[in-house]
Amino acid sequence: MKSFSFVPSGVCSRLMTFDLDDQLRVHNLVVQGGCNGNLKGIAALSENQPAADLVKRLAGIRCGSKASSCPDQFAKALEKALREQS
């Protein structure tokens, strides 16, 4: 299991940490800042899911008039982690 940290940009959350296992499945997502309940929901739904599948589902989601969202930033974090793993 490898741990990752990501500093989101343009959203309310300030830090995302998560683990990827050997099968590139997500574990232990914790988001600091942002909408607490929504982010706990995203973390629960992301647990043990393939990172690549989550990128497809979450990339491009916007928050109101913002160009991004916490889910979109998590997708960017996952993309970065996947690049580092290859």
Short mmCIF file of N, CA and C in Angstrom, two decimals:
data_model
loop_
_atom_site.label_atom_id
_atom_site.label_comp_id
_atom_site.label_asym_id
_atom_site.label_seq_id
_atom_site.Cartn_x
_atom_site.Cartn_y
_atom_site.Cartn_z
N MET A 1 0.85 -1.17 0.00
CA MET A 1 0.00 0.00 0.00
C MET A 1 0.89 1.23 0.00
N LYS A 2 0.58 2.19 -0.87
CA LYS A 2 1.36 3.42 -0.95
C LYS A 2 0.45 4.60 -0.65
N SER A 3 0.95 5.55 0.14
CA SER A 3 0.18 6.72 0.54
C SER A 3 0.50 7.91 -0.35
N PHE A 4 -0.52 8.74 -0.59
CA PHE A 4 -0.39 9.92 -1.43
C PHE A 4 -1.03 11.11 -0.74
N SER A 5 -0.49 12.29 -0.99
CA SER A 5 -1.06 13.55 -0.54
C SER A 5 -1.21 14.46 -1.74
N PHE A 6 -2.27 15.26 -1.74
CA PHE A 6 -2.54 16.15 -2.87
C PHE A 6 -3.14 17.44 -2.32
N VAL A 7 -2.62 18.58 -2.78
CA VAL A 7 -3.17 19.88 -2.40
C VAL A 7 -4.09 20.34 -3.53
N PRO A 8 -5.41 20.36 -3.29
CA PRO A 8 -6.35 20.77 -4.32
C PRO A 8 -6.23 22.25 -4.64
N SER A 9 -6.72 22.62 -5.81
CA SER A 9 -6.67 24.00 -6.27
C SER A 9 -8.06 24.48 -6.68
N GLY A 10 -8.43 25.68 -6.25
CA GLY A 10 -9.68 26.29 -6.69
C GLY A 10 -10.93 25.77 -6.01
N VAL A 11 -10.78 25.04 -4.92
CA VAL A 11 -11.91 24.49 -4.19
C VAL A 11 -11.72 24.75 -2.69
N CYS A 12 -12.72 24.42 -1.90
CA CYS A 12 -12.67 24.68 -0.46
C CYS A 12 -11.75 23.74 0.30
N SER A 13 -11.61 22.51 -0.16
CA SER A 13 -10.76 21.56 0.56
C SER A 13 -9.30 21.98 0.44
N ARG A 14 -8.51 21.61 1.46
CA ARG A 14 -7.12 22.05 1.54
C ARG A 14 -6.10 20.93 1.33
N LEU A 15 -6.50 19.70 1.64
CA LEU A 15 -5.56 18.58 1.51
C LEU A 15 -6.34 17.28 1.36
N MET A 16 -5.87 16.42 0.47
CA MET A 16 -6.45 15.10 0.26
C MET A 16 -5.35 14.07 0.47
N THR A 17 -5.63 13.07 1.30
CA THR A 17 -4.68 11.97 1.48
C THR A 17 -5.42 10.66 1.23
N PHE A 18 -4.72 9.71 0.64
CA PHE A 18 -5.33 8.42 0.32
C PHE A 18 -4.23 7.41 0.07
N ASP A 19 -4.63 6.15 0.06
CA ASP A 19 -3.71 5.05 -0.24
C ASP A 19 -4.16 4.34 -1.50
N LEU A 20 -3.20 3.78 -2.22
CA LEU A 20 -3.47 2.88 -3.34
C LEU A 20 -2.82 1.54 -3.03
N ASP A 21 -3.58 0.46 -3.20
CA ASP A 21 -3.00 -0.87 -2.98
C ASP A 21 -2.33 -1.37 -4.26
N ASP A 22 -1.84 -2.59 -4.23
CA ASP A 22 -1.13 -3.16 -5.38
C ASP A 22 -2.02 -3.32 -6.61
N GLN A 23 -3.32 -3.37 -6.41
CA GLN A 23 -4.27 -3.47 -7.52
C GLN A 23 -4.79 -2.10 -7.94
N LEU A 24 -4.17 -1.04 -7.42
CA LEU A 24 -4.53 0.35 -7.70
C LEU A 24 -5.97 0.67 -7.29
N ARG A 25 -6.37 0.12 -6.16
CA ARG A 25 -7.67 0.42 -5.56
C ARG A 25 -7.46 1.44 -4.44
N VAL A 26 -8.44 2.31 -4.27
CA VAL A 26 -8.35 3.42 -3.31
C VAL A 26 -8.75 2.96 -1.91
N HIS A 27 -8.02 3.47 -0.92
CA HIS A 27 -8.32 3.21 0.48
C HIS A 27 -8.04 4.47 1.30
N ASN A 28 -8.79 4.64 2.36
CA ASN A 28 -8.50 5.64 3.40
C ASN A 28 -8.46 7.08 2.92
N LEU A 29 -9.37 7.47 2.01
CA LEU A 29 -9.42 8.86 1.58
C LEU A 29 -9.85 9.74 2.76
N VAL A 30 -9.06 10.76 3.02
CA VAL A 30 -9.39 11.78 4.02
C VAL A 30 -9.19 13.13 3.35
N VAL A 31 -10.20 14.00 3.48
CA VAL A 31 -10.13 15.34 2.90
C VAL A 31 -10.26 16.35 4.02
N GLN A 32 -9.31 17.28 4.06
CA GLN A 32 -9.38 18.35 5.05
C GLN A 32 -9.99 19.59 4.41
N GLY A 33 -10.95 20.18 5.09
CA GLY A 33 -11.67 21.33 4.55
C GLY A 33 -12.79 20.85 3.65
N GLY A 34 -13.51 21.77 3.09
CA GLY A 34 -14.61 21.41 2.19
C GLY A 34 -15.87 21.03 2.94
N CYS A 35 -16.83 20.50 2.22
CA CYS A 35 -18.13 20.11 2.78
C CYS A 35 -18.00 18.74 3.44
N ASN A 36 -17.93 18.72 4.74
CA ASN A 36 -17.58 17.53 5.50
C ASN A 36 -18.43 16.31 5.15
N GLY A 37 -19.73 16.45 5.17
CA GLY A 37 -20.60 15.30 4.89
C GLY A 37 -20.43 14.78 3.48
N ASN A 38 -20.40 15.67 2.50
CA ASN A 38 -20.24 15.25 1.11
C ASN A 38 -18.91 14.54 0.90
N LEU A 39 -17.86 15.06 1.51
CA LEU A 39 -16.55 14.45 1.32
C LEU A 39 -16.42 13.12 2.04
N LYS A 40 -17.08 12.98 3.18
CA LYS A 40 -17.12 11.67 3.83
C LYS A 40 -17.87 10.67 2.95
N GLY A 41 -18.92 11.14 2.27
CA GLY A 41 -19.65 10.28 1.35
C GLY A 41 -18.79 9.85 0.18
N ILE A 42 -18.04 10.77 -0.40
CA ILE A 42 -17.13 10.44 -1.50
C ILE A 42 -16.08 9.43 -1.03
N ALA A 43 -15.57 9.64 0.18
CA ALA A 43 -14.57 8.72 0.72
C ALA A 43 -15.16 7.32 0.89
N ALA A 44 -16.38 7.24 1.42
CA ALA A 44 -17.02 5.93 1.62
C ALA A 44 -17.28 5.24 0.29
N LEU A 45 -17.75 5.99 -0.70
CA LEU A 45 -18.03 5.40 -2.01
C LEU A 45 -16.76 5.02 -2.77
N SER A 46 -15.66 5.69 -2.46
CA SER A 46 -14.40 5.43 -3.15
C SER A 46 -13.64 4.24 -2.58
N GLU A 47 -13.95 3.87 -1.35
CA GLU A 47 -13.20 2.80 -0.67
C GLU A 47 -13.21 1.51 -1.48
N ASN A 48 -12.02 1.00 -1.74
CA ASN A 48 -11.77 -0.26 -2.45
C ASN A 48 -12.20 -0.24 -3.92
N GLN A 49 -12.35 0.96 -4.48
CA GLN A 49 -12.71 1.09 -5.90
C GLN A 49 -11.44 1.30 -6.72
N PRO A 50 -11.43 0.81 -7.97
CA PRO A 50 -10.27 1.05 -8.83
C PRO A 50 -10.09 2.54 -9.12
N ALA A 51 -8.88 3.02 -8.94
CA ALA A 51 -8.60 4.44 -9.14
C ALA A 51 -8.99 4.91 -10.54
N ALA A 52 -8.70 4.12 -11.55
CA ALA A 52 -9.02 4.52 -12.93
C ALA A 52 -10.52 4.68 -13.13
N ASP A 53 -11.32 3.84 -12.50
CA ASP A 53 -12.78 3.97 -12.60
C ASP A 53 -13.25 5.26 -11.94
N LEU A 54 -12.67 5.59 -10.80
CA LEU A 54 -13.05 6.81 -10.11
C LEU A 54 -12.68 8.04 -10.92
N VAL A 55 -11.54 8.03 -11.58
CA VAL A 55 -11.15 9.15 -12.43
C VAL A 55 -12.22 9.38 -13.49
N LYS A 56 -12.66 8.31 -14.16
CA LYS A 56 -13.68 8.43 -15.20
C LYS A 56 -14.98 9.01 -14.66
N ARG A 57 -15.36 8.62 -13.45
CA ARG A 57 -16.63 9.08 -12.86
C ARG A 57 -16.56 10.50 -12.32
N LEU A 58 -15.43 10.91 -11.78
CA LEU A 58 -15.35 12.17 -11.05
C LEU A 58 -14.76 13.33 -11.84
N ALA A 59 -13.95 13.05 -12.84
CA ALA A 59 -13.29 14.12 -13.60
C ALA A 59 -14.33 15.00 -14.29
N GLY A 60 -14.12 16.30 -14.17
CA GLY A 60 -14.97 17.26 -14.87
C GLY A 60 -16.17 17.74 -14.07
N ILE A 61 -16.43 17.17 -12.90
CA ILE A 61 -17.54 17.64 -12.08
C ILE A 61 -17.20 19.04 -11.58
N ARG A 62 -18.18 19.94 -11.67
CA ARG A 62 -17.97 21.32 -11.23
C ARG A 62 -18.79 21.60 -9.98
N CYS A 63 -18.36 22.57 -9.22
CA CYS A 63 -19.06 23.00 -8.01
C CYS A 63 -19.59 24.42 -8.27
N GLY A 64 -20.88 24.51 -8.53
CA GLY A 64 -21.47 25.83 -8.82
C GLY A 64 -20.78 26.47 -10.01
N SER A 65 -20.34 27.70 -9.82
CA SER A 65 -19.68 28.43 -10.92
C SER A 65 -18.17 28.20 -10.95
N LYS A 66 -17.66 27.41 -10.02
CA LYS A 66 -16.22 27.12 -10.01
C LYS A 66 -15.86 26.22 -11.19
N ALA A 67 -14.63 26.33 -11.64
CA ALA A 67 -14.16 25.51 -12.76
C ALA A 67 -13.90 24.07 -12.36
N SER A 68 -13.88 23.79 -11.06
CA SER A 68 -13.57 22.46 -10.58
C SER A 68 -14.47 22.15 -9.38
N SER A 69 -14.18 21.05 -8.70
CA SER A 69 -14.91 20.65 -7.50
C SER A 69 -13.98 19.73 -6.72
N CYS A 70 -14.37 19.39 -5.50
CA CYS A 70 -13.57 18.43 -4.74
C CYS A 70 -13.50 17.07 -5.44
N PRO A 71 -14.62 16.55 -5.99
CA PRO A 71 -14.50 15.29 -6.72
C PRO A 71 -13.56 15.40 -7.93
N ASP A 72 -13.63 16.51 -8.66
CA ASP A 72 -12.74 16.72 -9.81
C ASP A 72 -11.29 16.79 -9.34
N GLN A 73 -11.04 17.46 -8.23
CA GLN A 73 -9.67 17.54 -7.70
C GLN A 73 -9.19 16.17 -7.24
N PHE A 74 -10.09 15.37 -6.68
CA PHE A 74 -9.70 14.01 -6.30
C PHE A 74 -9.34 13.20 -7.54
N ALA A 75 -10.08 13.39 -8.63
CA ALA A 75 -9.74 12.72 -9.89
C ALA A 75 -8.34 13.13 -10.34
N LYS A 76 -8.01 14.41 -10.22
CA LYS A 76 -6.66 14.88 -10.58
C LYS A 76 -5.60 14.25 -9.67
N ALA A 77 -5.92 14.13 -8.38
CA ALA A 77 -4.99 13.49 -7.45
C ALA A 77 -4.76 12.03 -7.84
N LEU A 78 -5.83 11.35 -8.20
CA LEU A 78 -5.72 9.95 -8.60
C LEU A 78 -4.91 9.81 -9.89
N GLU A 79 -5.16 10.70 -10.85
CA GLU A 79 -4.40 10.66 -12.11
C GLU A 79 -2.90 10.81 -11.82
N LYS A 80 -2.56 11.76 -10.95
CA LYS A 80 -1.16 11.96 -10.59
C LYS A 80 -0.58 10.71 -9.92
N ALA A 81 -1.34 10.13 -8.99
CA ALA A 81 -0.86 8.94 -8.30
C ALA A 81 -0.67 7.77 -9.27
N LEU A 82 -1.59 7.63 -10.21
CA LEU A 82 -1.47 6.55 -11.20
C LEU A 82 -0.24 6.74 -12.08
N ARG A 83 0.06 7.98 -12.45
CA ARG A 83 1.27 8.25 -13.24
C ARG A 83 2.51 7.87 -12.44
N GLU A 84 2.50 8.19 -11.16
CA GLU A 84 3.65 7.86 -10.31
C GLU A 84 3.83 6.36 -10.13
N GLN A 85 2.75 5.62 -10.20
CA GLN A 85 2.79 4.17 -10.02
C GLN A 85 3.26 3.44 -11.28
N SER A 86 3.15 4.09 -12.44
CA SER A 86 3.51 3.37 -13.67
C SER A 86 4.98 3.47 -14.01
#
